GROMACS .gro file of C-alpha atoms in nm:
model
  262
    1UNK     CA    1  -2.234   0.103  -3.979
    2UNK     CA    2  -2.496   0.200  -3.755
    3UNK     CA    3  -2.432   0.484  -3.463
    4UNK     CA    4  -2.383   0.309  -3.123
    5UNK     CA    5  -2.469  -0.064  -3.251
    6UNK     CA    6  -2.389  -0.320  -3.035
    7UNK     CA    7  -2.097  -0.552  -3.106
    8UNK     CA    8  -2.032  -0.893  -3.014
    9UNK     CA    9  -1.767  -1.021  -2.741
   10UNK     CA   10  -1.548  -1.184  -2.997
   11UNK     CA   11  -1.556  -0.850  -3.213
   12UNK     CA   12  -1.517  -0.631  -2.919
   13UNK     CA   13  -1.165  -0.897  -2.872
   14UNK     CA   14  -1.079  -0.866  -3.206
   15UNK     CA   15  -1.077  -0.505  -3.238
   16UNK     CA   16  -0.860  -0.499  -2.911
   17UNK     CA   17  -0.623  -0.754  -3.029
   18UNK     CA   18  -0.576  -0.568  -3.373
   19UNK     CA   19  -0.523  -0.259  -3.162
   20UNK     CA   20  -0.180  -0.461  -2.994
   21UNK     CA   21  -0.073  -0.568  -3.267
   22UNK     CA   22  -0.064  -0.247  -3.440
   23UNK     CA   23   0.118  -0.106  -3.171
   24UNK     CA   24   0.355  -0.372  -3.132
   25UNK     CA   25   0.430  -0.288  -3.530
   26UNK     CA   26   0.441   0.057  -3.486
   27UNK     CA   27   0.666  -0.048  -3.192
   28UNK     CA   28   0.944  -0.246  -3.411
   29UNK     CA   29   0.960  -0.049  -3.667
   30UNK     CA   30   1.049   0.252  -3.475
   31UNK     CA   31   1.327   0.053  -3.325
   32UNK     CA   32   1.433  -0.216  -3.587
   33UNK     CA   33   1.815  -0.244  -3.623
   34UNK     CA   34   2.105  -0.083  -3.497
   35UNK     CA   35   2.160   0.211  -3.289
   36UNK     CA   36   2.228   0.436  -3.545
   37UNK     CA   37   1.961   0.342  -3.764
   38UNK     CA   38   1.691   0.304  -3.530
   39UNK     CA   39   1.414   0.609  -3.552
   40UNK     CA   40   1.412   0.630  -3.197
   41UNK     CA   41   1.743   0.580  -2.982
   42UNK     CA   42   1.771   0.298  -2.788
   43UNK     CA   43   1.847   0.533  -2.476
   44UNK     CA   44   1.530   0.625  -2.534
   45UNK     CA   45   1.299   0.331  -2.607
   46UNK     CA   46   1.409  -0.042  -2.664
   47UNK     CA   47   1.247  -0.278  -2.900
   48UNK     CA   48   0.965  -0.489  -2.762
   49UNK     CA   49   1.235  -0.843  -2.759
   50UNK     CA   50   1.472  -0.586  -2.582
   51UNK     CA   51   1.185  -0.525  -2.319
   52UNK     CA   52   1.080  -0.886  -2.314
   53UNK     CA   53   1.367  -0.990  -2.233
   54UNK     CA   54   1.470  -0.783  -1.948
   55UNK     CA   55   1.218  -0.951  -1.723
   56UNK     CA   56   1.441  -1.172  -1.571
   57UNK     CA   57   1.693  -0.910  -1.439
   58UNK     CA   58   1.397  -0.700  -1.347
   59UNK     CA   59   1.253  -0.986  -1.124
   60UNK     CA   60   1.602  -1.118  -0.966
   61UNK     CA   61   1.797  -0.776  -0.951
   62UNK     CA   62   1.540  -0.497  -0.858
   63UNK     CA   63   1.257  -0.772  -0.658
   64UNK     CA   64   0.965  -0.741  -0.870
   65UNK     CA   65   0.741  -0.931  -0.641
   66UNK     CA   66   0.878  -0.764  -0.326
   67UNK     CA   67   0.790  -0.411  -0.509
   68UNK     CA   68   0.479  -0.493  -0.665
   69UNK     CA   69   0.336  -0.649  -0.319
   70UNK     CA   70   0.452  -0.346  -0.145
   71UNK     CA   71   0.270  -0.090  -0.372
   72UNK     CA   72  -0.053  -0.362  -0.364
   73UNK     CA   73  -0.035  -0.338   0.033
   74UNK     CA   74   0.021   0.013   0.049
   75UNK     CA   75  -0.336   0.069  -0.152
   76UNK     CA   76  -0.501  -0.148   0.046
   77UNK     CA   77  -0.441   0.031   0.369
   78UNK     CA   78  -0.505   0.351   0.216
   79UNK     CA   79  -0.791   0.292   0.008
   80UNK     CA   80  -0.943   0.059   0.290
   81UNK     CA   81  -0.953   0.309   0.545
   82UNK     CA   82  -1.085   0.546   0.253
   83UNK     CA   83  -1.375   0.312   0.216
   84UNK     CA   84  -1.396   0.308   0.630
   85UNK     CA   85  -1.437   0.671   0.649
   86UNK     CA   86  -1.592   0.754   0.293
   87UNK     CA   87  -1.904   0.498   0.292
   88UNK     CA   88  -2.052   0.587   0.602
   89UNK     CA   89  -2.011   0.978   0.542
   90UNK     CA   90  -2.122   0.939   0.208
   91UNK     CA   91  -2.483   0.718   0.336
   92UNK     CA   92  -2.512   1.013   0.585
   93UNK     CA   93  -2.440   1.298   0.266
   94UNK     CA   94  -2.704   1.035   0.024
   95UNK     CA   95  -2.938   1.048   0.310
   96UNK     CA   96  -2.968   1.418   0.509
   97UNK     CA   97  -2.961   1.716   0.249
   98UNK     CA   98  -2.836   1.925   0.574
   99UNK     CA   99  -2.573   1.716   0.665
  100UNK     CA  100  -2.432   1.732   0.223
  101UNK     CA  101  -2.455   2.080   0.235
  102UNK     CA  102  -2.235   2.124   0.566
  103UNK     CA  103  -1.974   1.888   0.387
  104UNK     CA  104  -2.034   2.084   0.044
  105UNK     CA  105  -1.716   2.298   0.077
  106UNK     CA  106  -1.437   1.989   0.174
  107UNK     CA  107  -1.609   1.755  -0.101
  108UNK     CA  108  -1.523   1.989  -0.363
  109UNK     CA  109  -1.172   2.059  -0.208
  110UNK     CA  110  -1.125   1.714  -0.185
  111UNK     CA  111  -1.270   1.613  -0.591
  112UNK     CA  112  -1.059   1.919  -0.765
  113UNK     CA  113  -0.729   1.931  -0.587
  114UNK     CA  114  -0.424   1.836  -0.800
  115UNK     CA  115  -0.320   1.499  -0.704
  116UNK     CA  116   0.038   1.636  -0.716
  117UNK     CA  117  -0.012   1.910  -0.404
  118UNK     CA  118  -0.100   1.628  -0.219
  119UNK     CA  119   0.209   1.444  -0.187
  120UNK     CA  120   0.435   1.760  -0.014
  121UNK     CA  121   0.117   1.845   0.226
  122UNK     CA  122   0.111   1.428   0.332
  123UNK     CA  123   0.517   1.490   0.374
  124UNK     CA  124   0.421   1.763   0.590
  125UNK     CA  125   0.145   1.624   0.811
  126UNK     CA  126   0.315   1.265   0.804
  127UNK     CA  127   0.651   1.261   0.785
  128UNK     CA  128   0.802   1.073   0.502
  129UNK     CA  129   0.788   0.704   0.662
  130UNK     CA  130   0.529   0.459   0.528
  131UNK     CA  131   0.258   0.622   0.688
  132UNK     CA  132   0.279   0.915   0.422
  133UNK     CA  133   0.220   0.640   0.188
  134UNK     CA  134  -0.088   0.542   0.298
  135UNK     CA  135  -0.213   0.845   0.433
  136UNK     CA  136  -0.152   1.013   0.029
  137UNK     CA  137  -0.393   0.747  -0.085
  138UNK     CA  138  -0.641   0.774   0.179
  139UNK     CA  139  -0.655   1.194   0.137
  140UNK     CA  140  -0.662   1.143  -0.210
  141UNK     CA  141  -0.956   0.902  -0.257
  142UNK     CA  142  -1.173   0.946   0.011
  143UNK     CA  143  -1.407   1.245  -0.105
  144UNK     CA  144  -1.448   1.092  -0.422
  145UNK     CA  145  -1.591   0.753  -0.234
  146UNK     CA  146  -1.756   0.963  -0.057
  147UNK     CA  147  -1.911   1.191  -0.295
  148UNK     CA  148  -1.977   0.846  -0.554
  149UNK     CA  149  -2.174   0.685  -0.181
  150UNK     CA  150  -2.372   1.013  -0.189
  151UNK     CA  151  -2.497   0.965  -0.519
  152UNK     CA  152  -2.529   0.597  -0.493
  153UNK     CA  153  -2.786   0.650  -0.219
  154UNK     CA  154  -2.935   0.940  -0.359
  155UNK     CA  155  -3.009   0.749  -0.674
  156UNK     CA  156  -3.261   0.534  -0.494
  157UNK     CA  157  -3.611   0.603  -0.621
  158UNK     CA  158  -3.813   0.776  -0.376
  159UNK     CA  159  -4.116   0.459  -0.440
  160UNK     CA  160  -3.896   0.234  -0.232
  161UNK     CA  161  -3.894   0.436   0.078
  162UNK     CA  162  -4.245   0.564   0.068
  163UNK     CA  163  -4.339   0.227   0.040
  164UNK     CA  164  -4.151   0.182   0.333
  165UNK     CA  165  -4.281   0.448   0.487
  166UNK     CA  166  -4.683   0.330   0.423
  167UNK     CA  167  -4.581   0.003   0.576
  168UNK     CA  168  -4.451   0.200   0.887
  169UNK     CA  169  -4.041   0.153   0.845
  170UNK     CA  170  -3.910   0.409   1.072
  171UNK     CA  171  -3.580   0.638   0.958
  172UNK     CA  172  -3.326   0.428   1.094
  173UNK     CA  173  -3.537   0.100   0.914
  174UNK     CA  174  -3.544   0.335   0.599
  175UNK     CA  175  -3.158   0.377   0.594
  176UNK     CA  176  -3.054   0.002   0.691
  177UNK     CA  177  -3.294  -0.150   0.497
  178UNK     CA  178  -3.407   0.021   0.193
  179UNK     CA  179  -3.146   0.283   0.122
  180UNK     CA  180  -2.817   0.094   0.130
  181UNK     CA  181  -2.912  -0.225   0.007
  182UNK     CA  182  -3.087  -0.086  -0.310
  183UNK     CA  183  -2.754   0.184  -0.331
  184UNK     CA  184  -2.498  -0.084  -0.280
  185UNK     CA  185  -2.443  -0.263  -0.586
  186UNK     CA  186  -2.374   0.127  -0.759
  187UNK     CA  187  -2.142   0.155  -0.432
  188UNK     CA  188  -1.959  -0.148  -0.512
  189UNK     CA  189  -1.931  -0.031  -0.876
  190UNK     CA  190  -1.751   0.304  -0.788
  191UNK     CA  191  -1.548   0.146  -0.554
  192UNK     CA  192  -1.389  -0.079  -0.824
  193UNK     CA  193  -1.321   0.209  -1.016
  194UNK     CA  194  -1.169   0.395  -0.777
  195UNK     CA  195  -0.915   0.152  -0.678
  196UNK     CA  196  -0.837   0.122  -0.989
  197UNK     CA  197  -0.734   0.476  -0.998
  198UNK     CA  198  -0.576   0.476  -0.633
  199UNK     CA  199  -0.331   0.193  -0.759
  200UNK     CA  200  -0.179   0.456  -1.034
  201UNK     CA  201  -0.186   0.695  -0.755
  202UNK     CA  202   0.055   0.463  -0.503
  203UNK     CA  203   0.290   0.558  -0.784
  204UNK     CA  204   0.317   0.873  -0.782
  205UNK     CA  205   0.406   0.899  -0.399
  206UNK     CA  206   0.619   0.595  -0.426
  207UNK     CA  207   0.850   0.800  -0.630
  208UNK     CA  208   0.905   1.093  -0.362
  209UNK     CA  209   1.102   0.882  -0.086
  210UNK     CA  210   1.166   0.578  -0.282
  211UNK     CA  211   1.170   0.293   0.010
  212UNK     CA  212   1.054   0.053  -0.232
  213UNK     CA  213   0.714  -0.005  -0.463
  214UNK     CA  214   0.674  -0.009  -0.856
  215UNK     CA  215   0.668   0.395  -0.837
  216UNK     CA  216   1.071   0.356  -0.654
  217UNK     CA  217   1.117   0.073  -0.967
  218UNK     CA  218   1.035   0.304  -1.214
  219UNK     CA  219   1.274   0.665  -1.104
  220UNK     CA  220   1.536   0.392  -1.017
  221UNK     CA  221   1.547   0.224  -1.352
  222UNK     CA  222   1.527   0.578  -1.526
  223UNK     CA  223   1.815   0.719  -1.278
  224UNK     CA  224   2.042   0.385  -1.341
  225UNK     CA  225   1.920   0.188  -1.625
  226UNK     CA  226   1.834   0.044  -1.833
  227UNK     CA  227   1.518   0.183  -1.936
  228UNK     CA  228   1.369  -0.090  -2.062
  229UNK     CA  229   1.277  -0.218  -1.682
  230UNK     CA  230   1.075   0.156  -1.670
  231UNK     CA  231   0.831   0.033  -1.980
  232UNK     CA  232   0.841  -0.311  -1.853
  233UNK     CA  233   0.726  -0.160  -1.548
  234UNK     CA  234   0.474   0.028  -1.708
  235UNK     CA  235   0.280  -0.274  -1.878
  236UNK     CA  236   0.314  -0.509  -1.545
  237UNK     CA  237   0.095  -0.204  -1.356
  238UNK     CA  238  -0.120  -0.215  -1.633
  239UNK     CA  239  -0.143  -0.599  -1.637
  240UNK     CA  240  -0.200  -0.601  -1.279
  241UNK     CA  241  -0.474  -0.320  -1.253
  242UNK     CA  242  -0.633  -0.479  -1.541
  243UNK     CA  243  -0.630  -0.830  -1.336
  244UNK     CA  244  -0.757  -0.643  -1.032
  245UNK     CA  245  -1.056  -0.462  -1.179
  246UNK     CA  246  -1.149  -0.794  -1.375
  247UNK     CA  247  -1.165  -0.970  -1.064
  248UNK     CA  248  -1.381  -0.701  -0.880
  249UNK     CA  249  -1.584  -0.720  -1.172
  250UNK     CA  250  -1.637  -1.132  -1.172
  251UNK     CA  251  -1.737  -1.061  -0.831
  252UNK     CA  252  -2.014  -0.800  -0.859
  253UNK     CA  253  -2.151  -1.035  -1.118
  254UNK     CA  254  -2.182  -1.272  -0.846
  255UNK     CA  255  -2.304  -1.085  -0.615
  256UNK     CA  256  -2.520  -0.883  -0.846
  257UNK     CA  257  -2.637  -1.115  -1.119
  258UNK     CA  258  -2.987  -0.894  -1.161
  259UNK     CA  259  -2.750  -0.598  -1.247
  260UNK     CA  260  -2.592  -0.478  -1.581
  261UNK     CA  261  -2.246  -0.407  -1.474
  262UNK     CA  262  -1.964  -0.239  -1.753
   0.00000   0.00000   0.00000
């Protein structure tokens, strides 16, 4: 088999459905029979049919939808104003060397932080109403979109704008018109990525004052029971960020058909 060789779709579907099924196997077998001779305790992991088939008291007894659309709305806010703030700081960064350097210090700050610090200091500055919510997602996203803009722009080859330039754009015609169009499909890119990674962040704050969302779902179905709902859980954020980042992908095809996108 040759290094790096390209596969085809239906391979590259294959290998991923002989992955799931392996798991799934591994999955049974760890928890075939009775409590006593299961591997792993059933207080501990249930069997996939166990899992299956708590979805229905999962959806009528702890309002899946209500949850899931909470945690959805809650990253929209948060990332949304992230991509307010972050894309226009990050042209400015991608554009002025001066003006990247003076914001040097709070992108790295920002980038290497543990997610985890971030949830007392937005308890501090917020409170611990919704706000705090959002606010977590917004501190803790937007120097990455802002340092992923930078880049973006940066990445422009310099041809395009001295072309510009000989056919006498001026620096404000430079930015509007060469530098973020040519930057903005690799903007659009990052930013599909990224809130792909704020939705697993929602969770984490969701779990500090639990008014509601998956991240609530999950400490309240490990707290109570049964523990099936927390893996069930678990694969219905995975489903759904999946679904998400598909979608934003179908659509920078669209609106990028000259572009390779992954």
């Amino acid at each position: 088999m040759r290094l790096r060789a390209p596969i085809s779709a239906a391979d590259r579907y294959l290998a991923g459905a002989l992955f799931v099924v392996l798991l799934l196997a591994a999955w049974t077998a760890a928890t075939w029979g009775t409590a006593e001779e299961r591997f792993i305790s059933p207080a501990v992991l249930g069997s996939p049919m166990e899992v299956a088939t708590s979805f229905k008291s999962l959806w009528f007894e702890r309002a899946l939808t209500r949850n899931l659309a909470q945690s959805i709305w809650r990253v929209l806010q948060g990332f949304g104003l992230s991509i307010l703030v972050g894309v226009p700081v990050g042209v400015l960064c991608g554009t002025f060397p001066r003006f990247n350097a003076f914001l040097a210090p709070l992108s790295v700050f920002g980038r290497n932080v543990p997610i985890s610090a971030l949830v007392p200091l937005t308890l501090i500055w917020f409170g611990i109403d919704e706000l705090q919510k959002v606010m977590f997602i917004f501190v803790a996203t937007v120097m990455f979109v802002v340092f992923d803009v930078a880049r973006a722009v940066l990445g422009v080859d310099e041809k395009y704008v001295q072309t510009a330039r000989t056919l006498g754009a001026s620096n404000p015609q430079v930015l509007l018109k060469v530098l973020v169009p040519l930057s903005f499909p690799e903007i659009f890119g990052s930013l599909r990525l990224l809130f792909g990674i704020a939705f697993g962040y929602i969770i984490l704050a969701e779990m500090v004052n639990m008014t509601g969302g998956l991240g609530a779902l999950i400490l309240t179905s490990q707290r109570r029971g049964p523990m099936e709902h927390v893996y069930l859980v678990l694969v219905i954020i995975t489903l759904v960020a999946y679904g998400i980042d598909r979608t934003l992908f179908a659509l920078s095809r669209w609106l990028f058909p000259y572009r390779e996108a992954a």
